[in-house]
């Protein structure tokens, strides 16, 4: 019986590690490689070096999240506010800058996710856009009011479905591109290493604005508190491969079809959809529709939950009687605000909003966690 108990505990630990890894993958999918817009803006533009850039970016992102979770759990902290106070101490007030960064990024990311998912529903089913916004908003609302366990469960199933769909749709797109080896050989001869500095910089910028995932990952990674088997590092190691695979498939396919979507009117807004429409394979458009919807909804759910988790025990909702009602109020607030902000347009939010926030995050989050964060973990 004792052996059975130990075996069960080991399996549960592995399951929890993979579950937390899948949360990051599912959330990053909607804010990363669902539409193709971000891949084109930050990786495809660098040519072959974009493939190295995306791998570096995922290494940076998963590495700093692992450090953040370890610091959070080691000192038994209870909110990302406490984490960044600990990180910036003795300059505790710098935490307020992260607060501002987080609020702006959540609003932008959820706006993109809800608007994108609503547009996908409208395009595939012919439904009214505003009706679709309400439906997606309600789905996100109900998914985020039941706490981190619900978010973990939903993200795990969605993440698995996304992985399968990505392999099918993007894999088919790469095969249909023709002589991929010749294409990349020509690009390397033309570009050489000229795009490498830009690719490295873009890796940091992309990882920077994806730091909006940190609060959600802290809440979900709290299940590792009291564990001494480096569960935080293992979960992010697994997530590195998941995210590099998904993002890599998307970027690789778009690199193969760059001459197609860049020459199509408005093709760079939703480059992945443009490429798949060019192939004229109906079943592939259906598979991509599933990917797009799952990616965007999963991102909206995890990011909205991070906002809810931050304020559910604060004085802001102190007069709301129950925890469940507090979550309802906070979730409704961020969803309504995000829908209004989404009218600014997908490309503008990604190019300007994400870009500037990415620059800020390099100095505000990435460098401090890689230096001060690591030192405080070792010191503690």
Tab-separated table of C-alpha atoms in Angstrom:
chain	number	residue	atom	x	y	z
A	1	UNK	CA	0.000	0.000	0.000
A	2	UNK	CA	2.845	2.357	0.811
A	3	UNK	CA	4.438	1.834	-2.584
A	4	UNK	CA	1.130	2.507	-4.252
A	5	UNK	CA	0.765	5.762	-2.316
A	6	UNK	CA	4.217	6.943	-3.326
A	7	UNK	CA	3.566	6.032	-6.947
A	8	UNK	CA	0.290	7.969	-6.927
A	9	UNK	CA	1.976	11.025	-5.416
A	10	UNK	CA	4.681	10.899	-8.107
A	11	UNK	CA	2.064	10.719	-10.850
A	12	UNK	CA	0.125	13.610	-9.307
A	13	UNK	CA	3.289	15.704	-9.197
A	14	UNK	CA	4.000	15.032	-12.862
A	15	UNK	CA	0.406	15.831	-13.769
A	16	UNK	CA	0.530	19.139	-11.903
A	17	UNK	CA	3.829	20.083	-13.566
A	18	UNK	CA	2.401	19.449	-17.036
A	19	UNK	CA	-0.866	21.170	-16.131
A	20	UNK	CA	0.906	24.393	-15.131
A	21	UNK	CA	3.068	24.167	-18.265
A	22	UNK	CA	-0.089	23.878	-20.361
A	23	UNK	CA	-1.605	26.998	-18.747
A	24	UNK	CA	1.240	29.127	-20.140
A	25	UNK	CA	1.000	27.450	-23.535
A	26	UNK	CA	-2.767	27.950	-23.811
A	27	UNK	CA	-2.571	31.577	-22.688
A	28	UNK	CA	0.386	32.401	-24.946
A	29	UNK	CA	-1.348	30.828	-27.953
A	30	UNK	CA	-4.024	33.525	-28.212
A	31	UNK	CA	-1.616	36.351	-27.507
A	32	UNK	CA	1.168	34.778	-29.551
A	33	UNK	CA	0.554	32.692	-32.635
A	34	UNK	CA	-3.204	32.481	-33.238
A	35	UNK	CA	-3.599	35.166	-35.914
A	36	UNK	CA	-0.088	35.250	-37.379
A	37	UNK	CA	0.101	39.016	-36.889
A	38	UNK	CA	2.634	38.861	-34.073
A	39	UNK	CA	4.768	36.209	-35.793
A	40	UNK	CA	4.993	38.447	-38.852
A	41	UNK	CA	5.749	41.579	-36.807
A	42	UNK	CA	8.487	40.093	-34.607
A	43	UNK	CA	9.907	36.965	-36.295
A	44	UNK	CA	9.053	36.532	-39.987
A	45	UNK	CA	10.453	40.005	-40.683
A	46	UNK	CA	13.909	38.698	-39.637
A	47	UNK	CA	13.936	35.890	-42.200
A	48	UNK	CA	15.671	32.634	-41.236
A	49	UNK	CA	17.025	34.316	-38.079
A	50	UNK	CA	13.424	34.596	-36.893
A	51	UNK	CA	13.488	30.873	-36.080
A	52	UNK	CA	16.437	31.399	-33.718
A	53	UNK	CA	14.734	34.494	-32.350
A	54	UNK	CA	11.539	32.682	-31.373
A	55	UNK	CA	13.470	29.911	-29.590
A	56	UNK	CA	15.497	32.513	-27.670
A	57	UNK	CA	12.323	34.411	-26.833
A	58	UNK	CA	10.641	31.304	-25.394
A	59	UNK	CA	13.775	30.458	-23.404
A	60	UNK	CA	13.747	33.961	-21.885
A	61	UNK	CA	10.007	33.885	-21.159
A	62	UNK	CA	9.869	30.448	-19.544
A	63	UNK	CA	13.120	31.107	-17.685
A	64	UNK	CA	11.957	34.317	-16.023
A	65	UNK	CA	8.546	32.824	-15.192
A	66	UNK	CA	10.291	29.876	-13.511
A	67	UNK	CA	12.396	32.347	-11.491
A	68	UNK	CA	9.311	34.386	-10.579
A	69	UNK	CA	7.377	31.296	-9.435
A	70	UNK	CA	10.343	30.017	-7.423
A	71	UNK	CA	10.810	33.370	-5.673
A	72	UNK	CA	7.055	33.578	-5.028
A	73	UNK	CA	6.850	30.103	-3.498
A	74	UNK	CA	10.155	30.225	-1.608
A	75	UNK	CA	9.107	33.278	0.412
A	76	UNK	CA	5.456	32.151	0.701
A	77	UNK	CA	4.128	35.268	-1.035
A	78	UNK	CA	0.438	35.693	-1.825
A	79	UNK	CA	0.174	38.106	-4.754
A	80	UNK	CA	2.286	39.391	-7.620
A	81	UNK	CA	2.299	42.737	-5.778
A	82	UNK	CA	4.202	41.094	-2.915
A	83	UNK	CA	6.526	39.382	-5.396
A	84	UNK	CA	7.621	42.589	-7.083
A	85	UNK	CA	7.998	44.397	-3.761
A	86	UNK	CA	10.328	41.577	-2.751
A	87	UNK	CA	12.169	41.791	-6.071
A	88	UNK	CA	12.608	45.583	-6.051
A	89	UNK	CA	13.350	45.955	-2.313
A	90	UNK	CA	14.552	48.414	-1.007
A	91	UNK	CA	12.944	50.352	-3.903
A	92	UNK	CA	9.489	48.988	-3.108
A	93	UNK	CA	7.581	51.746	-4.919
A	94	UNK	CA	8.880	50.472	-8.263
A	95	UNK	CA	6.211	47.798	-7.886
A	96	UNK	CA	3.646	50.432	-8.867
A	97	UNK	CA	5.250	50.653	-12.318
A	98	UNK	CA	4.689	46.930	-12.784
A	99	UNK	CA	1.079	47.405	-11.678
A	100	UNK	CA	0.602	49.961	-14.448
A	101	UNK	CA	2.321	47.688	-16.970
A	102	UNK	CA	0.107	44.785	-15.969
A	103	UNK	CA	-3.173	46.703	-16.162
A	104	UNK	CA	-2.389	48.115	-19.605
A	105	UNK	CA	-1.236	44.744	-20.948
A	106	UNK	CA	-4.235	42.829	-19.605
A	107	UNK	CA	-6.656	45.306	-21.140
A	108	UNK	CA	-4.882	45.158	-24.515
A	109	UNK	CA	-4.452	41.386	-24.530
A	110	UNK	CA	-8.026	40.607	-23.490
A	111	UNK	CA	-9.302	43.182	-25.993
A	112	UNK	CA	-7.418	41.459	-28.816
A	113	UNK	CA	-8.563	38.018	-27.668
A	114	UNK	CA	-12.270	38.852	-27.332
A	115	UNK	CA	-12.439	40.864	-30.555
A	116	UNK	CA	-10.492	38.209	-32.460
A	117	UNK	CA	-12.630	35.341	-31.181
A	118	UNK	CA	-15.828	37.257	-31.951
A	119	UNK	CA	-14.588	38.006	-35.472
A	120	UNK	CA	-13.751	34.335	-35.990
A	121	UNK	CA	-17.244	33.269	-34.921
A	122	UNK	CA	-18.777	35.874	-37.189
A	123	UNK	CA	-16.651	34.857	-40.168
A	124	UNK	CA	-17.175	31.125	-39.821
A	125	UNK	CA	-20.844	31.056	-38.808
A	126	UNK	CA	-22.157	34.336	-40.189
A	127	UNK	CA	-23.295	35.508	-36.768
A	128	UNK	CA	-23.633	39.176	-35.843
A	129	UNK	CA	-20.321	40.568	-34.545
A	130	UNK	CA	-21.848	42.168	-31.455
A	131	UNK	CA	-23.729	38.991	-30.574
A	132	UNK	CA	-20.431	37.105	-30.855
A	133	UNK	CA	-18.716	39.591	-28.526
A	134	UNK	CA	-21.414	38.976	-25.915
A	135	UNK	CA	-21.097	35.186	-26.286
A	136	UNK	CA	-17.296	35.225	-25.973
A	137	UNK	CA	-17.475	37.682	-23.086
A	138	UNK	CA	-19.930	35.439	-21.228
A	139	UNK	CA	-17.724	32.388	-21.811
A	140	UNK	CA	-14.682	34.188	-20.403
A	141	UNK	CA	-16.766	35.555	-17.529
A	142	UNK	CA	-18.025	32.153	-16.357
A	143	UNK	CA	-14.616	30.524	-16.774
A	144	UNK	CA	-12.844	33.086	-14.566
A	145	UNK	CA	-15.215	33.330	-11.594
A	146	UNK	CA	-14.548	29.822	-10.286
A	147	UNK	CA	-10.857	30.272	-9.401
A	148	UNK	CA	-7.468	28.954	-10.457
A	149	UNK	CA	-8.430	25.272	-10.477
A	150	UNK	CA	-11.085	25.928	-13.111
A	151	UNK	CA	-8.618	27.978	-15.175
A	152	UNK	CA	-6.026	25.178	-14.959
A	153	UNK	CA	-8.542	22.537	-16.017
A	154	UNK	CA	-9.890	24.582	-18.936
A	155	UNK	CA	-6.395	25.553	-20.111
A	156	UNK	CA	-5.193	21.943	-20.003
A	157	UNK	CA	-7.954	20.673	-22.286
A	158	UNK	CA	-7.810	23.711	-24.580
A	159	UNK	CA	-4.031	23.511	-24.759
A	160	UNK	CA	-4.153	19.856	-25.803
A	161	UNK	CA	-6.687	20.621	-28.542
A	162	UNK	CA	-4.594	23.579	-29.749
A	163	UNK	CA	-1.441	21.419	-29.998
A	164	UNK	CA	-3.238	18.862	-32.180
A	165	UNK	CA	-4.811	21.485	-34.450
A	166	UNK	CA	-1.502	23.345	-34.847
A	167	UNK	CA	0.287	20.179	-35.927
A	168	UNK	CA	-2.393	19.429	-38.543
A	169	UNK	CA	-2.978	22.927	-39.995
A	170	UNK	CA	0.536	24.359	-39.910
A	171	UNK	CA	2.126	21.047	-40.845
A	172	UNK	CA	-0.070	20.814	-43.937
A	173	UNK	CA	0.774	24.412	-44.844
A	174	UNK	CA	4.505	23.685	-44.663
A	175	UNK	CA	4.158	20.571	-46.836
A	176	UNK	CA	2.181	22.501	-49.459
A	177	UNK	CA	4.869	25.201	-49.632
A	178	UNK	CA	7.036	23.008	-51.855
A	179	UNK	CA	10.850	22.925	-51.700
A	180	UNK	CA	11.365	24.402	-48.236
A	181	UNK	CA	15.095	23.600	-48.148
A	182	UNK	CA	15.751	25.543	-51.351
A	183	UNK	CA	13.644	28.467	-50.109
A	184	UNK	CA	15.658	28.842	-46.896
A	185	UNK	CA	18.952	28.321	-48.717
A	186	UNK	CA	18.165	31.250	-51.017
A	187	UNK	CA	17.106	33.428	-48.081
A	188	UNK	CA	20.330	32.704	-46.206
A	189	UNK	CA	22.411	33.562	-49.280
A	190	UNK	CA	20.558	36.868	-49.658
A	191	UNK	CA	20.396	37.868	-45.988
A	192	UNK	CA	23.388	36.190	-44.369
A	193	UNK	CA	23.621	37.288	-40.729
A	194	UNK	CA	22.438	40.859	-41.355
A	195	UNK	CA	19.094	40.289	-39.600
A	196	UNK	CA	20.568	38.548	-36.544
A	197	UNK	CA	20.949	41.650	-34.267
A	198	UNK	CA	17.355	42.666	-34.993
A	199	UNK	CA	16.191	39.094	-34.364
A	200	UNK	CA	17.883	39.000	-30.938
A	201	UNK	CA	16.347	42.347	-29.951
A	202	UNK	CA	12.896	41.194	-31.082
A	203	UNK	CA	13.273	38.065	-28.948
A	204	UNK	CA	13.617	40.218	-25.823
A	205	UNK	CA	10.777	42.553	-26.835
A	206	UNK	CA	8.412	39.652	-27.547
A	207	UNK	CA	9.285	37.936	-24.260
A	208	UNK	CA	8.829	41.305	-22.565
A	209	UNK	CA	5.206	41.883	-23.449
A	210	UNK	CA	4.411	38.211	-22.834
A	211	UNK	CA	5.410	38.876	-19.201
A	212	UNK	CA	1.749	39.766	-18.742
A	213	UNK	CA	1.385	35.999	-18.135
A	214	UNK	CA	3.374	36.181	-14.864
A	215	UNK	CA	0.491	36.899	-12.415
A	216	UNK	CA	-1.581	33.995	-13.774
A	217	UNK	CA	1.407	31.662	-13.604
A	218	UNK	CA	2.137	32.704	-10.012
A	219	UNK	CA	-1.419	31.839	-8.972
A	220	UNK	CA	-1.394	28.478	-10.767
A	221	UNK	CA	2.191	27.685	-9.724
A	222	UNK	CA	1.344	28.197	-6.046
A	223	UNK	CA	0.498	24.466	-5.938
A	224	UNK	CA	4.273	23.889	-5.899
A	225	UNK	CA	4.715	25.606	-2.523
A	226	UNK	CA	6.550	23.367	-0.097
A	227	UNK	CA	7.975	21.193	-2.869
A	228	UNK	CA	11.727	20.693	-3.066
A	229	UNK	CA	11.950	19.038	-6.488
A	230	UNK	CA	12.238	22.247	-8.553
A	231	UNK	CA	8.702	21.774	-9.880
A	232	UNK	CA	8.642	25.387	-11.110
A	233	UNK	CA	11.677	24.822	-13.298
A	234	UNK	CA	10.396	21.493	-14.604
A	235	UNK	CA	7.002	22.928	-15.540
A	236	UNK	CA	8.576	25.819	-17.454
A	237	UNK	CA	11.079	23.473	-19.099
A	238	UNK	CA	8.120	21.485	-20.450
A	239	UNK	CA	6.339	24.698	-21.411
A	240	UNK	CA	9.411	25.870	-23.343
A	241	UNK	CA	9.106	22.914	-25.707
A	242	UNK	CA	5.326	23.311	-26.024
A	243	UNK	CA	5.541	27.008	-26.850
A	244	UNK	CA	8.576	26.716	-29.120
A	245	UNK	CA	6.810	23.960	-31.045
A	246	UNK	CA	3.590	25.956	-31.510
A	247	UNK	CA	5.226	29.282	-32.293
A	248	UNK	CA	7.882	27.596	-34.431
A	249	UNK	CA	5.325	25.796	-36.609
A	250	UNK	CA	3.459	29.072	-37.174
A	251	UNK	CA	6.569	31.113	-38.029
A	252	UNK	CA	8.009	28.379	-40.253
A	253	UNK	CA	4.799	28.178	-42.281
A	254	UNK	CA	4.555	31.954	-42.665
A	255	UNK	CA	8.195	32.163	-43.775
A	256	UNK	CA	7.381	29.635	-46.494
A	257	UNK	CA	4.403	31.696	-47.675
A	258	UNK	CA	5.720	35.222	-47.043
A	259	UNK	CA	5.578	36.214	-50.714
A	260	UNK	CA	1.900	35.255	-50.769
A	261	UNK	CA	0.411	37.101	-47.791
A	262	UNK	CA	2.603	40.218	-48.133
A	263	UNK	CA	1.356	40.758	-51.695
A	264	UNK	CA	-2.310	40.231	-50.754
A	265	UNK	CA	-4.320	43.358	-49.790
A	266	UNK	CA	-4.572	43.430	-45.957
A	267	UNK	CA	-2.897	40.016	-45.956
A	268	UNK	CA	-0.483	40.990	-43.180
A	269	UNK	CA	-3.323	41.686	-40.733
A	270	UNK	CA	-4.305	38.007	-40.526
A	271	UNK	CA	-1.468	36.335	-42.456
A	272	UNK	CA	-2.237	32.777	-41.344
A	273	UNK	CA	-5.826	32.999	-42.566
A	274	UNK	CA	-4.633	34.571	-45.838
A	275	UNK	CA	-2.251	31.670	-46.464
A	276	UNK	CA	-4.870	29.018	-45.715
A	277	UNK	CA	-7.408	30.732	-47.968
A	278	UNK	CA	-4.817	30.696	-50.764
A	279	UNK	CA	-4.570	26.904	-50.466
A	280	UNK	CA	-8.362	26.634	-50.972
A	281	UNK	CA	-8.699	23.616	-48.678
A	282	UNK	CA	-12.015	23.920	-46.836
A	283	UNK	CA	-11.307	21.383	-44.097
A	284	UNK	CA	-8.072	23.207	-43.268
A	285	UNK	CA	-9.963	26.468	-42.789
A	286	UNK	CA	-12.251	24.661	-40.346
A	287	UNK	CA	-9.274	23.308	-38.373
A	288	UNK	CA	-7.708	26.770	-38.281
A	289	UNK	CA	-11.021	28.230	-37.127
A	290	UNK	CA	-10.917	25.856	-34.163
A	291	UNK	CA	-7.295	26.840	-33.405
A	292	UNK	CA	-8.057	30.547	-33.615
A	293	UNK	CA	-11.116	30.378	-31.388
A	294	UNK	CA	-9.497	28.138	-28.758
A	295	UNK	CA	-6.308	30.217	-28.663
A	296	UNK	CA	-8.061	33.555	-28.275
A	297	UNK	CA	-10.601	32.356	-25.716
A	298	UNK	CA	-7.937	30.579	-23.615
A	299	UNK	CA	-5.829	33.759	-23.516
A	300	UNK	CA	-8.806	35.899	-22.534
A	301	UNK	CA	-9.668	33.448	-19.741
A	302	UNK	CA	-6.190	33.222	-18.182
A	303	UNK	CA	-5.471	36.961	-18.370
A	304	UNK	CA	-8.866	37.997	-17.028
A	305	UNK	CA	-8.383	35.537	-14.186
A	306	UNK	CA	-5.034	37.161	-13.321
A	307	UNK	CA	-6.799	40.511	-12.919
A	308	UNK	CA	-9.559	38.933	-10.815
A	309	UNK	CA	-7.025	37.110	-8.627
A	310	UNK	CA	-5.165	40.389	-7.978
A	311	UNK	CA	-8.185	42.320	-6.690
A	312	UNK	CA	-10.558	39.742	-5.193
A	313	UNK	CA	-9.120	40.279	-1.690
A	314	UNK	CA	-8.445	44.017	-2.000
A	315	UNK	CA	-10.293	47.005	-0.559
A	316	UNK	CA	-11.616	47.855	-4.024
A	317	UNK	CA	-14.355	45.220	-3.642
A	318	UNK	CA	-14.427	45.204	0.148
A	319	UNK	CA	-18.152	45.986	0.266
A	320	UNK	CA	-19.093	43.068	-1.984
A	321	UNK	CA	-20.228	40.335	0.447
A	322	UNK	CA	-18.884	37.025	-0.956
A	323	UNK	CA	-15.748	35.932	-2.792
A	324	UNK	CA	-17.836	34.561	-5.656
A	325	UNK	CA	-19.635	37.888	-6.103
A	326	UNK	CA	-16.324	39.763	-5.979
A	327	UNK	CA	-15.012	37.616	-8.815
A	328	UNK	CA	-18.188	38.277	-10.798
A	329	UNK	CA	-17.851	42.059	-10.417
A	330	UNK	CA	-14.146	42.141	-11.305
A	331	UNK	CA	-14.477	39.793	-14.262
A	332	UNK	CA	-17.407	41.774	-15.674
A	333	UNK	CA	-15.470	45.041	-15.300
A	334	UNK	CA	-12.358	43.933	-17.186
A	335	UNK	CA	-14.352	42.209	-19.947
A	336	UNK	CA	-16.581	45.237	-20.605
A	337	UNK	CA	-13.579	47.594	-20.619
A	338	UNK	CA	-11.617	45.301	-22.946
A	339	UNK	CA	-14.479	45.107	-25.442
A	340	UNK	CA	-14.560	48.916	-25.625
A	341	UNK	CA	-10.764	49.165	-26.068
A	342	UNK	CA	-10.802	46.507	-28.822
A	343	UNK	CA	-12.319	49.033	-31.223
A	344	UNK	CA	-8.763	50.397	-31.666
A	345	UNK	CA	-7.916	47.536	-34.031
A	346	UNK	CA	-5.749	44.411	-33.853
A	347	UNK	CA	-2.678	45.651	-35.732
A	348	UNK	CA	-2.423	48.957	-33.839
A	349	UNK	CA	-2.613	47.226	-30.451
A	350	UNK	CA	0.088	44.711	-31.400
A	351	UNK	CA	2.440	47.139	-33.163
A	352	UNK	CA	2.296	50.048	-30.729
A	353	UNK	CA	0.813	48.835	-27.461
A	354	UNK	CA	2.640	45.506	-27.273
A	355	UNK	CA	5.838	46.993	-28.696
A	356	UNK	CA	6.222	49.806	-26.154
A	357	UNK	CA	5.232	47.529	-23.269
A	358	UNK	CA	7.838	45.023	-24.461
A	359	UNK	CA	10.588	47.669	-24.319
A	360	UNK	CA	9.538	48.611	-20.786
A	361	UNK	CA	9.394	44.989	-19.614
A	362	UNK	CA	13.006	44.294	-20.621
A	363	UNK	CA	14.259	46.747	-17.986
A	364	UNK	CA	11.368	46.438	-15.534
A	365	UNK	CA	10.968	42.649	-15.379
A	366	UNK	CA	13.413	40.562	-17.422
A	367	UNK	CA	16.730	42.050	-16.262
A	368	UNK	CA	15.690	42.346	-12.558
A	369	UNK	CA	14.450	38.733	-12.419
A	370	UNK	CA	17.534	37.357	-14.173
A	371	UNK	CA	19.865	39.212	-11.798
A	372	UNK	CA	18.290	40.280	-8.495
A	373	UNK	CA	15.652	37.526	-8.569
A	374	UNK	CA	18.185	34.723	-8.969
A	375	UNK	CA	20.399	36.201	-6.239
A	376	UNK	CA	17.512	36.440	-3.747
A	377	UNK	CA	16.490	32.840	-4.421
A	378	UNK	CA	20.033	31.624	-3.731
A	379	UNK	CA	20.452	33.917	-0.736
A	380	UNK	CA	17.177	32.807	0.851
